PDB file of C-alpha atoms and ligand atoms in Angstrom:
ATOM      1  CA  MET D 232      12.911 -94.245   4.736  1.00  0.00           C
ATOM      2  CA  THR D 233      10.821 -91.866   2.644  1.00  0.00           C
ATOM      3  CA  ASP D 234       8.564 -89.245   4.159  1.00  0.00           C
ATOM      4  CA  SER D 235       5.032 -89.457   2.838  1.00  0.00           C
ATOM      5  CA  LYS D 236       3.842 -86.242   4.497  1.00  0.00           C
ATOM      6  CA  PRO D 237       2.282 -83.654   2.190  1.00  0.00           C
ATOM      7  CA  LEU D 238       4.409 -80.641   1.296  1.00  0.00           C
ATOM      8  CA  ILE D 239       2.490 -78.271   3.531  1.00  0.00           C
ATOM      9  CA  GLU D 240       3.212 -80.470   6.567  1.00  0.00           C
ATOM     10  CA  LEU D 241       6.867 -80.878   5.640  1.00  0.00           C
ATOM     11  CA  PHE D 242       7.254 -77.113   5.747  1.00  0.00           C
ATOM     12  CA  SER D 243       5.288 -76.747   8.975  1.00  0.00           C
ATOM     13  CA  LEU D 244       6.904 -75.994  12.333  1.00  0.00           C
ATOM     14  CA  LYS D 245       3.629 -76.265  14.243  1.00  0.00           C
ATOM     15  CA  GLY D 246       4.150 -77.631  17.742  1.00  0.00           C
ATOM     16  CA  ARG D 247       7.863 -76.838  17.662  1.00  0.00           C
ATOM     17  CA  LYS D 248       9.766 -74.224  19.588  1.00  0.00           C
ATOM     18  CA  ALA D 249      12.756 -72.373  18.166  1.00  0.00           C
ATOM     19  CA  VAL D 250      15.416 -70.262  19.846  1.00  0.00           C
ATOM     20  CA  ILE D 251      16.760 -67.553  17.537  1.00  0.00           C
ATOM     21  CA  THR D 252      19.722 -65.415  18.590  1.00  0.00           C
ATOM     22  CA  GLY D 253      19.915 -61.884  17.221  1.00  0.00           C
ATOM     23  CA  GLY D 254      16.184 -62.056  16.548  1.00  0.00           C
ATOM     24  CA  ALA D 255      15.612 -58.317  17.040  1.00  0.00           C
ATOM     25  CA  SER D 256      17.078 -57.185  13.718  1.00  0.00           C
ATOM     26  CA  GLY D 257      18.030 -58.021  10.151  1.00  0.00           C
ATOM     27  CA  ILE D 258      18.457 -61.670   9.209  1.00  0.00           C
ATOM     28  CA  GLY D 259      17.445 -62.916  12.679  1.00  0.00           C
ATOM     29  CA  ARG D 260      14.240 -60.954  12.565  1.00  0.00           C
ATOM     30  CA  ALA D 261      13.452 -62.325   9.082  1.00  0.00           C
ATOM     31  CA  ILE D 262      14.095 -65.883  10.323  1.00  0.00           C
ATOM     32  CA  ALA D 263      11.744 -65.248  13.255  1.00  0.00           C
ATOM     33  CA  GLU D 264       9.040 -64.067  10.862  1.00  0.00           C
ATOM     34  CA  ARG D 265       9.270 -67.113   8.546  1.00  0.00           C
ATOM     35  CA  PHE D 266       9.403 -69.512  11.520  1.00  0.00           C
ATOM     36  CA  ALA D 267       6.332 -67.855  13.045  1.00  0.00           C
ATOM     37  CA  GLU D 268       4.523 -68.101   9.704  1.00  0.00           C
ATOM     38  CA  ALA D 269       5.383 -71.828   9.697  1.00  0.00           C
ATOM     39  CA  GLY D 270       3.715 -72.082  13.123  1.00  0.00           C
ATOM     40  CA  ALA D 271       6.701 -72.268  15.493  1.00  0.00           C
ATOM     41  CA  ASP D 272       6.687 -70.780  18.969  1.00  0.00           C
ATOM     42  CA  LEU D 273       9.730 -68.585  19.381  1.00  0.00           C
ATOM     43  CA  VAL D 274      12.260 -67.559  21.967  1.00  0.00           C
ATOM     44  CA  LEU D 275      14.124 -64.486  20.765  1.00  0.00           C
ATOM     45  CA  VAL D 276      17.538 -63.899  22.334  1.00  0.00           C
ATOM     46  CA  ASP D 277      19.182 -60.514  21.917  1.00  0.00           C
ATOM     47  CA  VAL D 278      20.629 -57.523  23.769  1.00  0.00           C
ATOM     48  CA  ASN D 279      18.141 -55.220  22.062  1.00  0.00           C
ATOM     49  CA  GLU D 280      15.080 -55.385  24.323  1.00  0.00           C
ATOM     50  CA  VAL D 281      13.085 -52.739  22.480  1.00  0.00           C
ATOM     51  CA  GLY D 282      13.660 -54.430  19.129  1.00  0.00           C
ATOM     52  CA  MET D 283      12.702 -57.854  20.489  1.00  0.00           C
ATOM     53  CA  ALA D 284       9.529 -56.505  22.093  1.00  0.00           C
ATOM     54  CA  GLU D 285       8.458 -55.032  18.753  1.00  0.00           C
ATOM     55  CA  VAL D 286       9.193 -58.280  16.878  1.00  0.00           C
ATOM     56  CA  ALA D 287       7.397 -60.344  19.531  1.00  0.00           C
ATOM     57  CA  ARG D 288       4.308 -58.099  19.418  1.00  0.00           C
ATOM     58  CA  THR D 289       4.178 -58.092  15.626  1.00  0.00           C
ATOM     59  CA  LEU D 290       4.674 -61.827  15.114  1.00  0.00           C
ATOM     60  CA  SER D 291       2.391 -63.062  17.881  1.00  0.00           C
ATOM     61  CA  GLY D 292      -0.320 -60.706  16.588  1.00  0.00           C
ATOM     62  CA  LYS D 293       0.142 -61.682  12.934  1.00  0.00           C
ATOM     63  CA  PHE D 294       0.596 -65.461  13.292  1.00  0.00           C
ATOM     64  CA  GLY D 295      -0.941 -66.307  16.699  1.00  0.00           C
ATOM     65  CA  VAL D 296       2.227 -68.017  17.931  1.00  0.00           C
ATOM     66  CA  ASN D 297       3.860 -67.652  21.305  1.00  0.00           C
ATOM     67  CA  VAL D 298       6.902 -65.367  21.145  1.00  0.00           C
ATOM     68  CA  SER D 299       9.009 -64.671  24.213  1.00  0.00           C
ATOM     69  CA  ALA D 300      11.985 -62.351  24.393  1.00  0.00           C
ATOM     70  CA  LYS D 301      15.055 -62.994  26.532  1.00  0.00           C
ATOM     71  CA  LYS D 302      17.592 -60.252  27.035  1.00  0.00           C
ATOM     72  CA  VAL D 303      20.955 -62.001  26.978  1.00  0.00           C
ATOM     73  CA  ASP D 304      24.366 -60.545  26.261  1.00  0.00           C
ATOM     74  CA  LEU D 305      25.890 -63.410  24.314  1.00  0.00           C
ATOM     75  CA  MET D 306      29.363 -62.173  25.214  1.00  0.00           C
ATOM     76  CA  LYS D 307      28.684 -63.334  28.775  1.00  0.00           C
ATOM     77  CA  LYS D 308      28.651 -67.072  29.384  1.00  0.00           C
ATOM     78  CA  PRO D 309      26.844 -66.786  32.769  1.00  0.00           C
ATOM     79  CA  GLU D 310      23.933 -65.080  30.957  1.00  0.00           C
ATOM     80  CA  ILE D 311      23.822 -67.948  28.431  1.00  0.00           C
ATOM     81  CA  ASP D 312      23.865 -70.477  31.285  1.00  0.00           C
ATOM     82  CA  ASN D 313      20.969 -68.666  33.016  1.00  0.00           C
ATOM     83  CA  LEU D 314      18.956 -68.617  29.796  1.00  0.00           C
ATOM     84  CA  TRP D 315      19.189 -72.407  29.552  1.00  0.00           C
ATOM     85  CA  LYS D 316      18.141 -72.817  33.197  1.00  0.00           C
ATOM     86  CA  GLU D 317      14.963 -70.980  32.221  1.00  0.00           C
ATOM     87  CA  LEU D 318      14.531 -73.099  29.067  1.00  0.00           C
ATOM     88  CA  GLU D 319      15.056 -76.426  30.852  1.00  0.00           C
ATOM     89  CA  THR D 320      11.394 -77.115  31.616  1.00  0.00           C
ATOM     90  CA  LEU D 321      10.167 -76.661  28.035  1.00  0.00           C
ATOM     91  CA  PRO D 322      13.264 -77.202  25.885  1.00  0.00           C
ATOM     92  CA  PRO D 323      13.328 -75.880  22.322  1.00  0.00           C
ATOM     93  CA  ASP D 324      13.363 -78.228  19.292  1.00  0.00           C
ATOM     94  CA  ILE D 325      15.369 -75.865  17.071  1.00  0.00           C
ATOM     95  CA  LEU D 326      18.328 -73.579  17.704  1.00  0.00           C
ATOM     96  CA  VAL D 327      19.400 -70.852  15.267  1.00  0.00           C
ATOM     97  CA  ASN D 328      22.738 -69.203  16.098  1.00  0.00           C
ATOM     98  CA  ASN D 329      22.405 -66.019  14.088  1.00  0.00           C
ATOM     99  CA  ALA D 330      23.625 -63.143  16.318  1.00  0.00           C
ATOM    100  CA  GLY D 331      26.835 -61.639  15.093  1.00  0.00           C
ATOM    101  CA  ILE D 332      28.876 -58.452  14.943  1.00  0.00           C
ATOM    102  CA  TYR D 333      31.039 -57.165  12.109  1.00  0.00           C
ATOM    103  CA  GLU D 334      33.091 -54.286  13.444  1.00  0.00           C
ATOM    104  CA  PHE D 335      35.852 -53.100  11.108  1.00  0.00           C
ATOM    105  CA  LYS D 336      39.459 -52.855  12.269  1.00  0.00           C
ATOM    106  CA  ASP D 337      42.776 -53.152  10.512  1.00  0.00           C
ATOM    107  CA  PHE D 338      44.460 -56.498  11.281  1.00  0.00           C
ATOM    108  CA  LEU D 339      47.475 -54.815  12.930  1.00  0.00           C
ATOM    109  CA  GLU D 340      45.240 -52.747  15.223  1.00  0.00           C
ATOM    110  CA  VAL D 341      43.125 -55.595  16.575  1.00  0.00           C
ATOM    111  CA  ASP D 342      43.895 -55.923  20.280  1.00  0.00           C
ATOM    112  CA  GLU D 343      42.956 -58.645  22.724  1.00  0.00           C
ATOM    113  CA  ALA D 344      39.705 -57.035  23.926  1.00  0.00           C
ATOM    114  CA  PHE D 345      38.497 -56.402  20.374  1.00  0.00           C
ATOM    115  CA  LEU D 346      39.305 -59.909  19.162  1.00  0.00           C
ATOM    116  CA  GLU D 347      37.686 -61.373  22.269  1.00  0.00           C
ATOM    117  CA  ARG D 348      34.475 -59.404  21.611  1.00  0.00           C
ATOM    118  CA  THR D 349      34.179 -60.689  18.033  1.00  0.00           C
ATOM    119  CA  LEU D 350      34.994 -64.278  18.954  1.00  0.00           C
ATOM    120  CA  SER D 351      32.634 -64.184  21.953  1.00  0.00           C
ATOM    121  CA  VAL D 352      29.557 -62.992  20.080  1.00  0.00           C
ATOM    122  CA  ASN D 353      30.149 -64.745  16.763  1.00  0.00           C
ATOM    123  CA  LEU D 354      31.688 -68.053  17.783  1.00  0.00           C
ATOM    124  CA  LYS D 355      31.982 -68.792  21.495  1.00  0.00           C
ATOM    125  CA  SER D 356      28.328 -67.985  22.206  1.00  0.00           C
ATOM    126  CA  ALA D 357      27.234 -70.382  19.437  1.00  0.00           C
ATOM    127  CA  PHE D 358      29.536 -73.035  20.899  1.00  0.00           C
ATOM    128  CA  TYR D 359      27.939 -72.695  24.367  1.00  0.00           C
ATOM    129  CA  MET D 360      24.414 -72.473  22.915  1.00  0.00           C
ATOM    130  CA  CYS D 361      25.024 -75.745  21.025  1.00  0.00           C
ATOM    131  CA  GLN D 362      26.416 -77.403  24.167  1.00  0.00           C
ATOM    132  CA  HIS D 363      23.334 -76.443  26.169  1.00  0.00           C
ATOM    133  CA  PHE D 364      20.958 -77.403  23.366  1.00  0.00           C
ATOM    134  CA  ILE D 365      22.471 -80.850  22.850  1.00  0.00           C
ATOM    135  CA  ARG D 366      22.662 -81.509  26.614  1.00  0.00           C
ATOM    136  CA  THR D 367      19.081 -80.386  27.146  1.00  0.00           C
ATOM    137  CA  ARG D 368      17.653 -82.345  24.216  1.00  0.00           C
ATOM    138  CA  GLY D 369      19.632 -85.506  25.014  1.00  0.00           C
ATOM    139  CA  GLU D 370      18.292 -88.531  23.170  1.00  0.00           C
ATOM    140  CA  LYS D 371      15.427 -86.516  21.632  1.00  0.00           C
ATOM    141  CA  GLY D 372      17.729 -84.926  19.070  1.00  0.00           C
ATOM    142  CA  GLY D 373      16.991 -81.590  17.412  1.00  0.00           C
ATOM    143  CA  VAL D 374      17.939 -79.145  14.697  1.00  0.00           C
ATOM    144  CA  ILE D 375      20.678 -76.514  14.734  1.00  0.00           C
ATOM    145  CA  VAL D 376      21.295 -73.886  12.049  1.00  0.00           C
ATOM    146  CA  ASN D 377      24.371 -71.658  12.305  1.00  0.00           C
ATOM    147  CA  VAL D 378      24.755 -68.402  10.383  1.00  0.00           C
ATOM    148  CA  SER D 379      28.286 -68.114   9.003  1.00  0.00           C
ATOM    149  CA  SER D 380      29.441 -65.785   6.194  1.00  0.00           C
ATOM    150  CA  ILE D 381      31.158 -65.980   2.777  1.00  0.00           C
ATOM    151  CA  GLU D 382      33.845 -63.831   4.398  1.00  0.00           C
ATOM    152  CA  SER D 383      34.999 -67.006   6.168  1.00  0.00           C
ATOM    153  CA  VAL D 384      36.136 -68.633   2.923  1.00  0.00           C
ATOM    154  CA  LEU D 385      36.895 -65.628   0.716  1.00  0.00           C
ATOM    155  CA  HIS D 386      38.309 -62.547   2.371  1.00  0.00           C
ATOM    156  CA  LEU D 387      37.023 -59.544   0.449  1.00  0.00           C
ATOM    157  CA  VAL D 388      36.413 -56.601   2.769  1.00  0.00           C
ATOM    158  CA  LYS D 389      39.469 -54.984   4.364  1.00  0.00           C
ATOM    159  CA  GLY D 390      39.316 -54.769   8.138  1.00  0.00           C
ATOM    160  CA  LEU D 391      37.376 -57.969   8.752  1.00  0.00           C
ATOM    161  CA  ILE D 392      40.035 -60.668   9.219  1.00  0.00           C
ATOM    162  CA  HIS D 393      38.926 -61.251  12.842  1.00  0.00           C
ATOM    163  CA  TYR D 394      35.340 -61.655  11.585  1.00  0.00           C
ATOM    164  CA  GLY D 395      36.286 -64.257   8.966  1.00  0.00           C
ATOM    165  CA  VAL D 396      38.179 -66.198  11.633  1.00  0.00           C
ATOM    166  CA  SER D 397      35.098 -66.269  13.874  1.00  0.00           C
ATOM    167  CA  LYS D 398      32.808 -67.336  11.038  1.00  0.00           C
ATOM    168  CA  ILE D 399      34.994 -70.203   9.754  1.00  0.00           C
ATOM    169  CA  GLY D 400      34.952 -71.553  13.306  1.00  0.00           C
ATOM    170  CA  LEU D 401      31.189 -71.890  12.954  1.00  0.00           C
ATOM    171  CA  VAL D 402      31.664 -74.002   9.829  1.00  0.00           C
ATOM    172  CA  ALA D 403      34.096 -76.323  11.617  1.00  0.00           C
ATOM    173  CA  MET D 404      31.697 -76.667  14.541  1.00  0.00           C
ATOM    174  CA  THR D 405      28.720 -77.313  12.249  1.00  0.00           C
ATOM    175  CA  ARG D 406      30.407 -80.140  10.384  1.00  0.00           C
ATOM    176  CA  ALA D 407      31.907 -81.717  13.503  1.00  0.00           C
ATOM    177  CA  LEU D 408      28.640 -81.647  15.460  1.00  0.00           C
ATOM    178  CA  ALA D 409      26.802 -83.113  12.470  1.00  0.00           C
ATOM    179  CA  ARG D 410      29.207 -86.059  12.510  1.00  0.00           C
ATOM    180  CA  GLU D 411      29.267 -86.595  16.277  1.00  0.00           C
ATOM    181  CA  TYR D 412      25.594 -86.132  17.035  1.00  0.00           C
ATOM    182  CA  GLY D 413      23.835 -87.299  13.876  1.00  0.00           C
ATOM    183  CA  GLU D 414      23.275 -90.732  15.374  1.00  0.00           C
ATOM    184  CA  LYS D 415      21.521 -89.111  18.360  1.00  0.00           C
ATOM    185  CA  GLY D 416      19.013 -87.481  16.025  1.00  0.00           C
ATOM    186  CA  PHE D 417      20.603 -84.049  15.676  1.00  0.00           C
ATOM    187  CA  ARG D 418      20.863 -82.327  12.297  1.00  0.00           C
ATOM    188  CA  VAL D 419      23.382 -79.482  12.255  1.00  0.00           C
ATOM    189  CA  ASN D 420      23.754 -77.225   9.216  1.00  0.00           C
ATOM    190  CA  ALA D 421      24.928 -73.735   8.353  1.00  0.00           C
ATOM    191  CA  VAL D 422      24.118 -70.982   5.923  1.00  0.00           C
ATOM    192  CA  MET D 423      26.799 -68.777   4.453  1.00  0.00           C
ATOM    193  CA  PRO D 424      25.208 -65.471   3.426  1.00  0.00           C
ATOM    194  CA  GLY D 425      26.838 -63.010   1.031  1.00  0.00           C
ATOM    195  CA  GLY D 426      26.081 -59.288   1.162  1.00  0.00           C
ATOM    196  CA  ILE D 427      22.642 -58.854   2.724  1.00  0.00           C
ATOM    197  CA  HIS D 428      20.946 -55.510   3.233  1.00  0.00           C
ATOM    198  CA  THR D 429      20.169 -55.214   6.978  1.00  0.00           C
ATOM    199  CA  PRO D 430      20.132 -52.548   9.731  1.00  0.00           C
ATOM    200  CA  GLY D 431      23.611 -53.858  10.622  1.00  0.00           C
ATOM    201  CA  THR D 432      25.010 -53.223   7.129  1.00  0.00           C
ATOM    202  CA  ASP D 433      23.191 -49.861   6.991  1.00  0.00           C
ATOM    203  CA  LYS D 434      25.045 -48.852  10.138  1.00  0.00           C
ATOM    204  CA  VAL D 435      28.387 -49.826   8.580  1.00  0.00           C
ATOM    205  CA  ARG D 436      27.557 -47.829   5.444  1.00  0.00           C
ATOM    206  CA  ASN D 437      26.502 -44.760   7.452  1.00  0.00           C
ATOM    207  CA  GLU D 438      29.722 -44.870   9.480  1.00  0.00           C
ATOM    208  CA  ALA D 439      31.723 -45.083   6.244  1.00  0.00           C
ATOM    209  CA  ILE D 440      29.871 -42.007   4.916  1.00  0.00           C
ATOM    210  CA  LYS D 441      30.609 -40.103   8.134  1.00  0.00           C
ATOM    211  CA  LYS D 442      34.295 -40.982   8.014  1.00  0.00           C
ATOM    212  CA  LEU D 443      34.503 -40.466   4.214  1.00  0.00           C
ATOM    213  CA  ARG D 444      35.947 -43.948   3.720  1.00  0.00           C
ATOM    214  CA  ILE D 445      36.020 -43.924  -0.082  1.00  0.00           C
ATOM    215  CA  GLY D 446      37.709 -47.363  -0.203  1.00  0.00           C
ATOM    216  CA  PHE D 447      34.638 -48.864   1.422  1.00  0.00           C
ATOM    217  CA  PHE D 448      32.384 -47.673  -1.402  1.00  0.00           C
ATOM    218  CA  ILE D 449      34.790 -48.882  -4.079  1.00  0.00           C
ATOM    219  CA  THR D 450      34.807 -52.332  -2.423  1.00  0.00           C
ATOM    220  CA  GLY D 451      30.993 -52.194  -2.305  1.00  0.00           C
ATOM    221  CA  LEU D 452      30.734 -51.500  -6.033  1.00  0.00           C
ATOM    222  CA  GLN D 453      33.319 -54.175  -6.861  1.00  0.00           C
ATOM    223  CA  PHE D 454      31.391 -56.575  -4.664  1.00  0.00           C
ATOM    224  CA  ILE D 455      28.065 -56.064  -6.451  1.00  0.00           C
ATOM    225  CA  SER D 456      29.659 -56.220  -9.888  1.00  0.00           C
ATOM    226  CA  ARG D 457      31.054 -59.674  -8.956  1.00  0.00           C
ATOM    227  CA  VAL D 458      27.677 -61.011  -7.812  1.00  0.00           C
ATOM    228  CA  PRO D 459      26.060 -62.823 -10.781  1.00  0.00           C
ATOM    229  CA  LEU D 460      22.619 -61.596  -9.599  1.00  0.00           C
ATOM    230  CA  LYS D 461      24.006 -57.996  -9.532  1.00  0.00           C
ATOM    231  CA  ARG D 462      22.450 -56.987  -6.235  1.00  0.00           C
ATOM    232  CA  LEU D 463      22.627 -57.460  -2.470  1.00  0.00           C
ATOM    233  CA  GLY D 464      20.361 -60.048  -0.890  1.00  0.00           C
ATOM    234  CA  GLU D 465      17.400 -59.379   1.397  1.00  0.00           C
ATOM    235  CA  PRO D 466      17.159 -60.847   4.921  1.00  0.00           C
ATOM    236  CA  ASP D 467      14.145 -62.929   3.884  1.00  0.00           C
ATOM    237  CA  GLU D 468      16.215 -64.619   1.167  1.00  0.00           C
ATOM    238  CA  VAL D 469      18.437 -66.034   3.913  1.00  0.00           C
ATOM    239  CA  ALA D 470      15.470 -66.742   6.207  1.00  0.00           C
ATOM    240  CA  LYS D 471      13.790 -68.955   3.585  1.00  0.00           C
ATOM    241  CA  VAL D 472      16.883 -71.186   3.409  1.00  0.00           C
ATOM    242  CA  VAL D 473      17.136 -71.350   7.201  1.00  0.00           C
ATOM    243  CA  LEU D 474      13.448 -72.326   7.305  1.00  0.00           C
ATOM    244  CA  PHE D 475      14.101 -75.135   4.804  1.00  0.00           C
ATOM    245  CA  LEU D 476      16.995 -76.431   6.933  1.00  0.00           C
ATOM    246  CA  ALA D 477      14.907 -76.284  10.117  1.00  0.00           C
ATOM    247  CA  THR D 478      11.958 -78.221   8.722  1.00  0.00           C
ATOM    248  CA  ASP D 479      11.417 -81.849   7.755  1.00  0.00           C
ATOM    249  CA  MET D 480      11.960 -80.739   4.137  1.00  0.00           C
ATOM    250  CA  ALA D 481      15.654 -81.082   5.014  1.00  0.00           C
ATOM    251  CA  SER D 482      15.342 -84.379   6.920  1.00  0.00           C
ATOM    252  CA  TYR D 483      18.444 -85.837   5.209  1.00  0.00           C
ATOM    253  CA  VAL D 484      20.491 -82.634   5.160  1.00  0.00           C
ATOM    254  CA  ASN D 485      23.187 -82.773   7.843  1.00  0.00           C
ATOM    255  CA  GLY D 486      26.578 -81.059   8.004  1.00  0.00           C
ATOM    256  CA  ALA D 487      25.780 -78.908   4.964  1.00  0.00           C
ATOM    257  CA  VAL D 488      26.973 -75.348   4.505  1.00  0.00           C
ATOM    258  CA  ILE D 489      24.659 -73.603   2.065  1.00  0.00           C
ATOM    259  CA  THR D 490      25.785 -70.382   0.424  1.00  0.00           C
ATOM    260  CA  VAL D 491      23.118 -67.705   0.012  1.00  0.00           C
ATOM    261  CA  ASP D 492      25.192 -65.191  -1.903  1.00  0.00           C
ATOM    262  CA  GLY D 493      23.647 -64.623  -5.323  1.00  0.00           C
ATOM    263  CA  GLY D 494      26.457 -66.763  -6.750  1.00  0.00           C
ATOM    264  CA  PHE D 495      29.340 -64.633  -5.443  1.00  0.00           C
ATOM    265  CA  LEU D 496      31.554 -67.596  -4.577  1.00  0.00           C
ATOM    266  CA  THR D 497      31.409 -68.943  -8.148  1.00  0.00           C
ATOM    267  CA  ASP D 498      33.958 -66.296  -9.162  1.00  0.00           C
TER     268      ASP D 498
HETATM  269  P1  NAD W 684      22.183 -56.971  12.518  1.00  0.00           P
HETATM  270  O1  NAD W 684      23.227 -56.103  13.157  1.00  0.00           O
HETATM  271  O2  NAD W 684      21.126 -56.314  11.712  1.00  0.00           O
HETATM  272  O3  NAD W 684      21.512 -57.866  13.647  1.00  0.00           O
HETATM  273  C1  NAD W 684      22.311 -58.575  14.570  1.00  0.00           C
HETATM  274  C2  NAD W 684      21.531 -58.789  15.865  1.00  0.00           C
HETATM  275  O4  NAD W 684      22.418 -59.447  16.785  1.00  0.00           O
HETATM  276  C3  NAD W 684      21.074 -57.472  16.520  1.00  0.00           C
HETATM  277  O5  NAD W 684      19.711 -57.557  16.879  1.00  0.00           O
HETATM  278  C4  NAD W 684      21.981 -57.339  17.718  1.00  0.00           C
HETATM  279  O6  NAD W 684      21.371 -56.653  18.810  1.00  0.00           O
HETATM  280  C5  NAD W 684      22.260 -58.807  18.055  1.00  0.00           C
HETATM  281  N1  NAD W 684      23.479 -58.905  18.868  1.00  0.00           N
HETATM  282  C6  NAD W 684      24.680 -58.321  18.602  1.00  0.00           C
HETATM  283  N2  NAD W 684      25.516 -58.540  19.632  1.00  0.00           N
HETATM  284  C7  NAD W 684      24.845 -59.272  20.562  1.00  0.00           C
HETATM  285  C8  NAD W 684      25.176 -59.789  21.845  1.00  0.00           C
HETATM  286  N3  NAD W 684      26.371 -59.568  22.417  1.00  0.00           N
HETATM  287  N4  NAD W 684      24.241 -60.503  22.500  1.00  0.00           N
HETATM  288  C9  NAD W 684      23.010 -60.689  21.956  1.00  0.00           C
HETATM  289  N5  NAD W 684      22.638 -60.212  20.767  1.00  0.00           N
HETATM  290  C10 NAD W 684      23.548 -59.507  20.074  1.00  0.00           C
HETATM  291  O7  NAD W 684      23.021 -58.044  11.684  1.00  0.00           O
HETATM  292  P2  NAD W 684      22.646 -58.886  10.362  1.00  0.00           P
HETATM  293  O8  NAD W 684      23.254 -58.207   9.216  1.00  0.00           O
HETATM  294  O9  NAD W 684      21.216 -59.268  10.345  1.00  0.00           O
HETATM  295  O10 NAD W 684      23.534 -60.199  10.628  1.00  0.00           O
HETATM  296  C11 NAD W 684      22.998 -61.355  11.244  1.00  0.00           C
HETATM  297  C12 NAD W 684      24.019 -62.485  11.127  1.00  0.00           C
HETATM  298  O11 NAD W 684      24.287 -62.743   9.749  1.00  0.00           O
HETATM  299  C13 NAD W 684      25.374 -62.152  11.769  1.00  0.00           C
HETATM  300  O12 NAD W 684      25.899 -63.301  12.385  1.00  0.00           O
HETATM  301  C14 NAD W 684      26.218 -61.756  10.579  1.00  0.00           C
HETATM  302  O13 NAD W 684      27.586 -61.964  10.819  1.00  0.00           O
HETATM  303  C15 NAD W 684      25.682 -62.685   9.527  1.00  0.00           C
HETATM  304  N6  NAD W 684      25.933 -62.242   8.155  1.00  0.00           N
HETATM  305  C16 NAD W 684      25.435 -61.048   7.736  1.00  0.00           C
HETATM  306  C17 NAD W 684      25.696 -60.625   6.437  1.00  0.00           C
HETATM  307  C18 NAD W 684      25.161 -59.319   5.897  1.00  0.00           C
HETATM  308  O14 NAD W 684      25.601 -58.898   4.817  1.00  0.00           O
HETATM  309  N7  NAD W 684      24.222 -58.665   6.577  1.00  0.00           N
HETATM  310  C19 NAD W 684      26.482 -61.418   5.601  1.00  0.00           C
HETATM  311  C20 NAD W 684      26.971 -62.629   6.070  1.00  0.00           C
HETATM  312  C21 NAD W 684      26.696 -63.026   7.363  1.00  0.00           C
END
């Protein structure tokens, strides 16, 4: 079946509602902006209330869409369950699991609480969000985009083994859900960003400066020299790919994992 809609309609999200986790900052914020520009109403989910309020104000003012902000700690399943009780009456059409943390710790120093925190925010929350989304949408189907990382397939930064483990879980879930729920009308895809300049990565860099972690800067330089495009990416460069996956432009894309890494993984 071919889609005869004009390009502008294929890229439109008018009349659709999207839930974006981690929408207060960085890549999540950029996704929110592109989705709002495409006409989607948004539900931002984050722990950062101040950040969400600013994003909601800016985007509703600029694009005239409805943006609500829900403070949810994605480490806590009961908070995720409550969120979906609130969303039940007007369920979203699109879910973007973007929230994530990348705290550095040597493999041998990772204890149970630390590992649990990383897995909870980066993987388990996305698992529960997908469960709720698929249950709520039922036979209507919907679109899910998960934000993984190149770190899940090529370990390059020391102190992030736990992070890679959480992010490869997202890839497994993406592909499995695409297979199981495709026939119900769900499309499930993932993006795999490389090094992207965000408030989150700024924080990591500033901590490295404070602690004089020279190795971190050497890895950073090696990283950029290996990227064929010779630079870090911008949040909007990930957001544009997520927008593509969320729209009818990607109507036959299901179970895909798209790298957005300036070509890093070609090496
Ligand atoms: P960021 O730190 O700038 O933003 C992350 C957002 O997630 C923040 O608004 C934060 O408040 C929110 N968040 C964190 N913990 C939360 C929790 N427990 N509950 C609810 N919200 C929570 O990060 P970013 O760099 O924009 O990264 C976004 C996603 O992209 C993450 O999943 C990250 O792993 C992934 N990613 C980033 C890069 C990169 O280089 N920046 C590369 C690959 C993948």
